[in-house]
Amino acid sequence: MSGFLSNRRRRPPDKIGKWCRLSRTLLRDATHWDEVVTALGYEHLRRHDLRHTGLTWMADAGVKVHVLREIAGHGSLSTTQRYLHPDQRSIDAAGDALSAHLRAPRSPDGPRLRAV
């Protein structure tokens, strides 16, 4: 995976031979997608859903959003952010981190909390 990601460049859609673009139908048929998801009991699952899942998991693992943008091939961070779906555990962890920061002792000469 890391080799693929490091070599990824923005490029035109992949083609088979000279004239044929890789369509959704062609890719679905070539990978037996419908049969696989039916056998697993996930008939509602789309390949695109896996992009959301993968990017969310990478974000939960600490991958920075600007890196995720590059991996996904998005032009803007706002597009990438629509792919990220933090779970309740991640939201709770963010709240815990803020609480710990606010409870940390401060020296009179050190940085002060400020409203921005």
Coordinates of N, CA and C in Angstrom, one line a residue:
M1 N 0.8 -1.2 0.0 CA 0.0 0.0 0.0 C 0.9 1.3 0.0
S2 N 1.9 1.3 0.8 CA 2.7 2.5 0.9 C 3.4 2.8 -0.5
G3 N 3.8 1.7 -1.2 CA 4.4 1.9 -2.5 C 3.4 2.5 -3.5
F4 N 2.1 2.1 -3.4 CA 1.1 2.6 -4.3 C 0.9 4.1 -3.9
L5 N 0.8 4.4 -2.6 CA 0.5 5.8 -2.2 C 1.6 6.7 -2.6
S6 N 2.9 6.2 -2.4 CA 4.0 7.1 -2.7 C 4.1 7.4 -4.2
N7 N 3.6 6.5 -5.0 CA 3.7 6.7 -6.5 C 2.5 7.3 -7.1
R8 N 1.4 7.6 -6.3 CA 0.2 8.1 -6.8 C 0.4 9.5 -7.3
R9 N -0.1 9.7 -8.5 CA -0.1 11.0 -9.1 C -1.5 11.3 -9.7
R10 N -1.8 12.6 -9.8 CA -3.0 12.9 -10.5 C -2.8 12.6 -12.0
R11 N -3.8 11.8 -12.5 CA -3.6 11.3 -13.9 C -5.0 11.1 -14.4
P12 N -5.1 11.0 -15.7 CA -6.4 10.7 -16.3 C -6.9 9.3 -15.9
P13 N -8.2 9.1 -16.1 CA -8.7 7.7 -15.7 C -7.9 6.6 -16.4
D14 N -7.8 5.5 -15.7 CA -7.1 4.4 -16.3 C -7.8 3.9 -17.5
K15 N -7.1 3.4 -18.4 CA -7.7 2.8 -19.7 C -7.2 1.4 -19.9
I16 N -8.0 0.6 -20.5 CA -7.6 -0.7 -20.9 C -7.3 -0.7 -22.4
G17 N -6.1 -1.0 -22.8 CA -5.8 -0.8 -24.2 C -5.8 0.6 -24.5
K18 N -6.2 0.9 -25.8 CA -6.2 2.3 -26.2 C -7.5 3.0 -26.0
W19 N -8.6 2.3 -26.0 CA -9.9 3.0 -26.1 C -10.9 2.8 -24.9
C20 N -10.7 1.9 -24.1 CA -11.7 1.5 -23.1 C -11.3 2.1 -21.8
R21 N -12.2 2.8 -21.2 CA -12.0 3.3 -19.8 C -12.5 2.3 -18.9
L22 N -12.0 2.3 -17.7 CA -12.4 1.4 -16.6 C -13.7 1.9 -16.1
S23 N -14.8 1.4 -16.4 CA -16.1 1.8 -15.9 C -16.5 1.1 -14.6
R24 N -17.5 1.7 -13.9 CA -17.9 1.0 -12.7 C -18.4 -0.4 -13.0
T25 N -19.2 -0.5 -14.1 CA -19.7 -1.9 -14.4 C -18.6 -2.8 -14.7
L26 N -17.6 -2.4 -15.5 CA -16.4 -3.3 -15.8 C -15.7 -3.7 -14.5
L27 N -15.4 -2.7 -13.7 CA -14.7 -3.0 -12.4 C -15.6 -3.9 -11.5
R28 N -16.9 -3.7 -11.4 CA -17.7 -4.5 -10.6 C -17.7 -5.9 -11.1
D29 N -17.8 -6.1 -12.4 CA -17.9 -7.5 -13.0 C -16.5 -8.1 -12.9
A30 N -15.4 -7.4 -13.1 CA -14.1 -8.0 -13.0 C -13.7 -8.5 -11.6
T31 N -14.3 -7.8 -10.6 CA -13.9 -8.2 -9.2 C -15.0 -9.1 -8.6
H32 N -16.1 -9.4 -9.3 CA -17.2 -10.2 -8.8 C -17.8 -9.5 -7.6
W33 N -17.8 -8.2 -7.6 CA -18.3 -7.4 -6.5 C -19.6 -7.9 -6.0
D34 N -20.6 -7.9 -6.9 CA -22.0 -8.3 -6.4 C -22.0 -9.6 -5.7
E35 N -21.3 -10.6 -6.3 CA -21.3 -11.9 -5.7 C -20.7 -11.9 -4.3
V36 N -19.6 -11.2 -4.2 CA -18.8 -11.2 -2.9 C -19.6 -10.5 -1.8
V37 N -20.2 -9.3 -2.1 CA -20.9 -8.6 -1.1 C -22.2 -9.4 -0.7
T38 N -22.8 -10.0 -1.7 CA -24.0 -10.8 -1.4 C -23.7 -12.0 -0.5
A39 N -22.6 -12.7 -0.8 CA -22.2 -13.8 0.0 C -21.8 -13.4 1.5
L40 N -21.3 -12.2 1.6 CA -21.0 -11.7 2.9 C -22.2 -11.1 3.7
G41 N -23.3 -10.9 3.0 CA -24.4 -10.3 3.6 C -24.4 -8.8 3.6
Y42 N -23.6 -8.2 2.7 CA -23.5 -6.7 2.7 C -23.9 -6.2 1.3
E43 N -25.1 -6.6 0.9 CA -25.6 -6.2 -0.5 C -25.6 -4.7 -0.6
H44 N -25.8 -3.9 0.4 CA -25.9 -2.4 0.4 C -24.5 -1.8 0.2
L45 N -23.4 -2.5 0.4 CA -22.1 -1.9 0.4 C -21.6 -1.6 -1.0
R46 N -21.1 -0.4 -1.2 CA -20.5 0.0 -2.4 C -19.0 0.2 -2.3
R47 N -18.3 0.1 -3.4 CA -16.8 0.2 -3.3 C -16.5 1.6 -2.8
H48 N -17.3 2.6 -3.1 CA -17.0 4.0 -2.7 C -17.1 4.1 -1.1
D49 N -18.0 3.3 -0.5 CA -18.1 3.3 0.9 C -16.7 2.9 1.6
L50 N -15.9 2.1 0.9 CA -14.6 1.7 1.4 C -13.7 2.8 1.4
R51 N -13.8 3.8 0.5 CA -13.0 5.0 0.6 C -13.3 5.8 1.9
H52 N -14.6 5.9 2.2 CA -14.9 6.6 3.4 C -14.4 5.9 4.6
T53 N -14.5 4.6 4.6 CA -14.0 3.7 5.7 C -12.5 3.8 5.9
G54 N -11.8 3.7 4.8 CA -10.3 3.7 4.8 C -9.8 5.1 5.3
L55 N -10.4 6.1 4.7 CA -9.9 7.5 5.1 C -10.3 7.8 6.6
T56 N -11.4 7.3 7.1 CA -11.8 7.5 8.5 C -10.8 6.7 9.4
W57 N -10.5 5.5 9.0 CA -9.6 4.7 9.8 C -8.2 5.3 9.9
M58 N -7.8 5.8 8.8 CA -6.5 6.5 8.7 C -6.5 7.7 9.6
A59 N -7.6 8.5 9.5 CA -7.7 9.7 10.4 C -7.7 9.3 11.8
D60 N -8.4 8.3 12.2 CA -8.5 7.8 13.6 C -7.1 7.3 14.0
A61 N -6.3 6.9 13.1 CA -4.9 6.4 13.4 C -3.9 7.6 13.5
G62 N -4.4 8.8 13.3 CA -3.5 10.0 13.4 C -3.0 10.5 12.2
V63 N -3.4 10.0 11.0 CA -2.9 10.5 9.7 C -3.5 11.9 9.6
K64 N -2.6 12.9 9.3 CA -3.1 14.3 9.1 C -4.0 14.5 7.9
V65 N -4.9 15.4 8.0 CA -5.9 15.5 7.0 C -5.3 16.0 5.6
H66 N -4.2 16.7 5.7 CA -3.6 17.1 4.4 C -3.0 16.0 3.7
V67 N -2.5 15.0 4.5 CA -2.0 13.7 3.9 C -3.1 12.9 3.3
L68 N -4.2 12.8 4.1 CA -5.4 12.1 3.6 C -5.9 12.7 2.3
R69 N -5.9 14.0 2.2 CA -6.3 14.7 0.9 C -5.5 14.2 -0.3
E70 N -4.2 14.1 -0.1 CA -3.3 13.6 -1.1 C -3.5 12.2 -1.5
I71 N -3.7 11.3 -0.5 CA -4.0 9.9 -0.7 C -5.3 9.8 -1.5
A72 N -6.3 10.5 -1.1 CA -7.6 10.4 -1.8 C -7.6 11.1 -3.2
G73 N -6.6 11.9 -3.4 CA -6.6 12.6 -4.7 C -7.6 13.8 -4.8
H74 N -7.9 14.3 -3.6 CA -8.9 15.4 -3.6 C -8.2 16.7 -3.8
G75 N -8.9 17.7 -4.4 CA -8.3 19.0 -4.7 C -8.4 19.9 -3.5
S76 N -9.3 19.7 -2.6 CA -9.5 20.5 -1.4 C -9.7 19.7 -0.1
L77 N -9.3 20.4 1.0 CA -9.5 19.7 2.3 C -10.9 19.5 2.6
S78 N -11.8 20.5 2.1 CA -13.2 20.4 2.5 C -13.8 19.1 1.9
T79 N -13.3 18.7 0.7 CA -13.8 17.4 0.1 C -13.4 16.3 1.0
T80 N -12.1 16.3 1.4 CA -11.6 15.2 2.2 C -12.4 15.1 3.5
Q81 N -12.7 16.2 4.1 CA -13.4 16.2 5.4 C -14.8 15.6 5.3
R82 N -15.4 15.7 4.1 CA -16.7 15.0 4.0 C -16.6 13.5 4.0
Y83 N -15.4 13.0 3.8 CA -15.2 11.5 3.9 C -14.9 11.0 5.3
L84 N -14.6 11.9 6.2 CA -14.2 11.5 7.6 C -15.4 11.4 8.5
H85 N -15.6 10.3 9.2 CA -16.7 10.1 10.0 C -16.2 9.6 11.4
P86 N -15.8 10.5 12.3 CA -15.3 10.1 13.5 C -16.3 9.4 14.4
D87 N -15.9 8.3 15.1 CA -16.8 7.6 15.9 C -16.9 8.3 17.3
Q88 N -17.8 7.8 18.2 CA -17.9 8.4 19.5 C -16.7 8.3 20.3
R89 N -15.9 7.3 20.2 CA -14.7 7.1 20.9 C -13.7 8.2 20.5
S90 N -13.6 8.5 19.3 CA -12.7 9.6 18.8 C -13.1 11.0 19.3
I91 N -14.4 11.2 19.3 CA -15.0 12.4 19.8 C -14.7 12.6 21.3
D92 N -14.9 11.5 22.1 CA -14.7 11.4 23.5 C -13.2 11.7 23.8
A93 N -12.3 11.1 23.0 CA -10.9 11.3 23.2 C -10.5 12.7 23.0
A94 N -11.1 13.4 22.0 CA -10.8 14.8 21.8 C -11.2 15.6 23.0
G95 N -12.4 15.3 23.5 CA -12.9 16.0 24.7 C -12.0 15.8 25.9
D96 N -11.5 14.5 26.1 CA -10.6 14.2 27.2 C -9.3 15.0 27.0
A97 N -8.8 15.1 25.8 CA -7.5 15.8 25.6 C -7.7 17.3 25.9
L98 N -8.8 17.9 25.6 CA -9.0 19.3 25.9 C -9.2 19.4 27.4
S99 N -9.9 18.5 28.1 CA -10.0 18.6 29.6 C -8.7 18.5 30.2
A100 N -7.8 17.6 29.8 CA -6.5 17.4 30.4 C -5.7 18.7 30.2
H101 N -5.8 19.3 29.0 CA -5.0 20.5 28.7 C -5.5 21.7 29.7
L102 N -6.8 21.8 29.9 CA -7.3 22.8 30.7 C -7.0 22.6 32.2
R103 N -6.9 21.4 32.6 CA -6.6 21.0 34.0 C -5.1 21.1 34.3
A104 N -4.2 21.2 33.3 CA -2.8 21.2 33.5 C -2.4 22.4 34.3
P105 N -1.4 22.2 35.3 CA -1.0 23.3 36.0 C -0.2 24.3 35.1
R106 N -0.4 25.6 35.5 CA 0.3 26.6 34.7 C 1.1 27.4 35.6
S107 N 2.3 27.8 35.2 CA 3.2 28.6 36.0 C 2.8 30.1 35.7
P108 N 3.0 31.0 36.7 CA 2.7 32.4 36.4 C 3.4 33.0 35.3
D109 N 4.6 32.5 35.0 CA 5.4 33.0 33.9 C 5.2 32.3 32.6
G110 N 4.5 31.2 32.6 CA 4.3 30.4 31.4 C 3.1 31.0 30.5
P111 N 2.8 30.3 29.5 CA 1.7 30.7 28.6 C 0.4 30.6 29.3
R112 N -0.4 31.6 29.1 CA -1.7 31.6 29.7 C -2.8 31.2 28.7
L113 N -3.9 30.7 29.3 CA -5.1 30.4 28.5 C -5.6 31.8 27.9
R114 N -6.0 31.8 26.7 CA -6.5 33.0 26.2 C -7.7 32.7 25.3
A115 N -8.6 33.6 25.2 CA -9.8 33.5 24.3 C -9.4 34.1 23.0
V116 N -9.8 33.4 22.0 CA -9.4 33.9 20.6 C -10.7 34.1 19.8

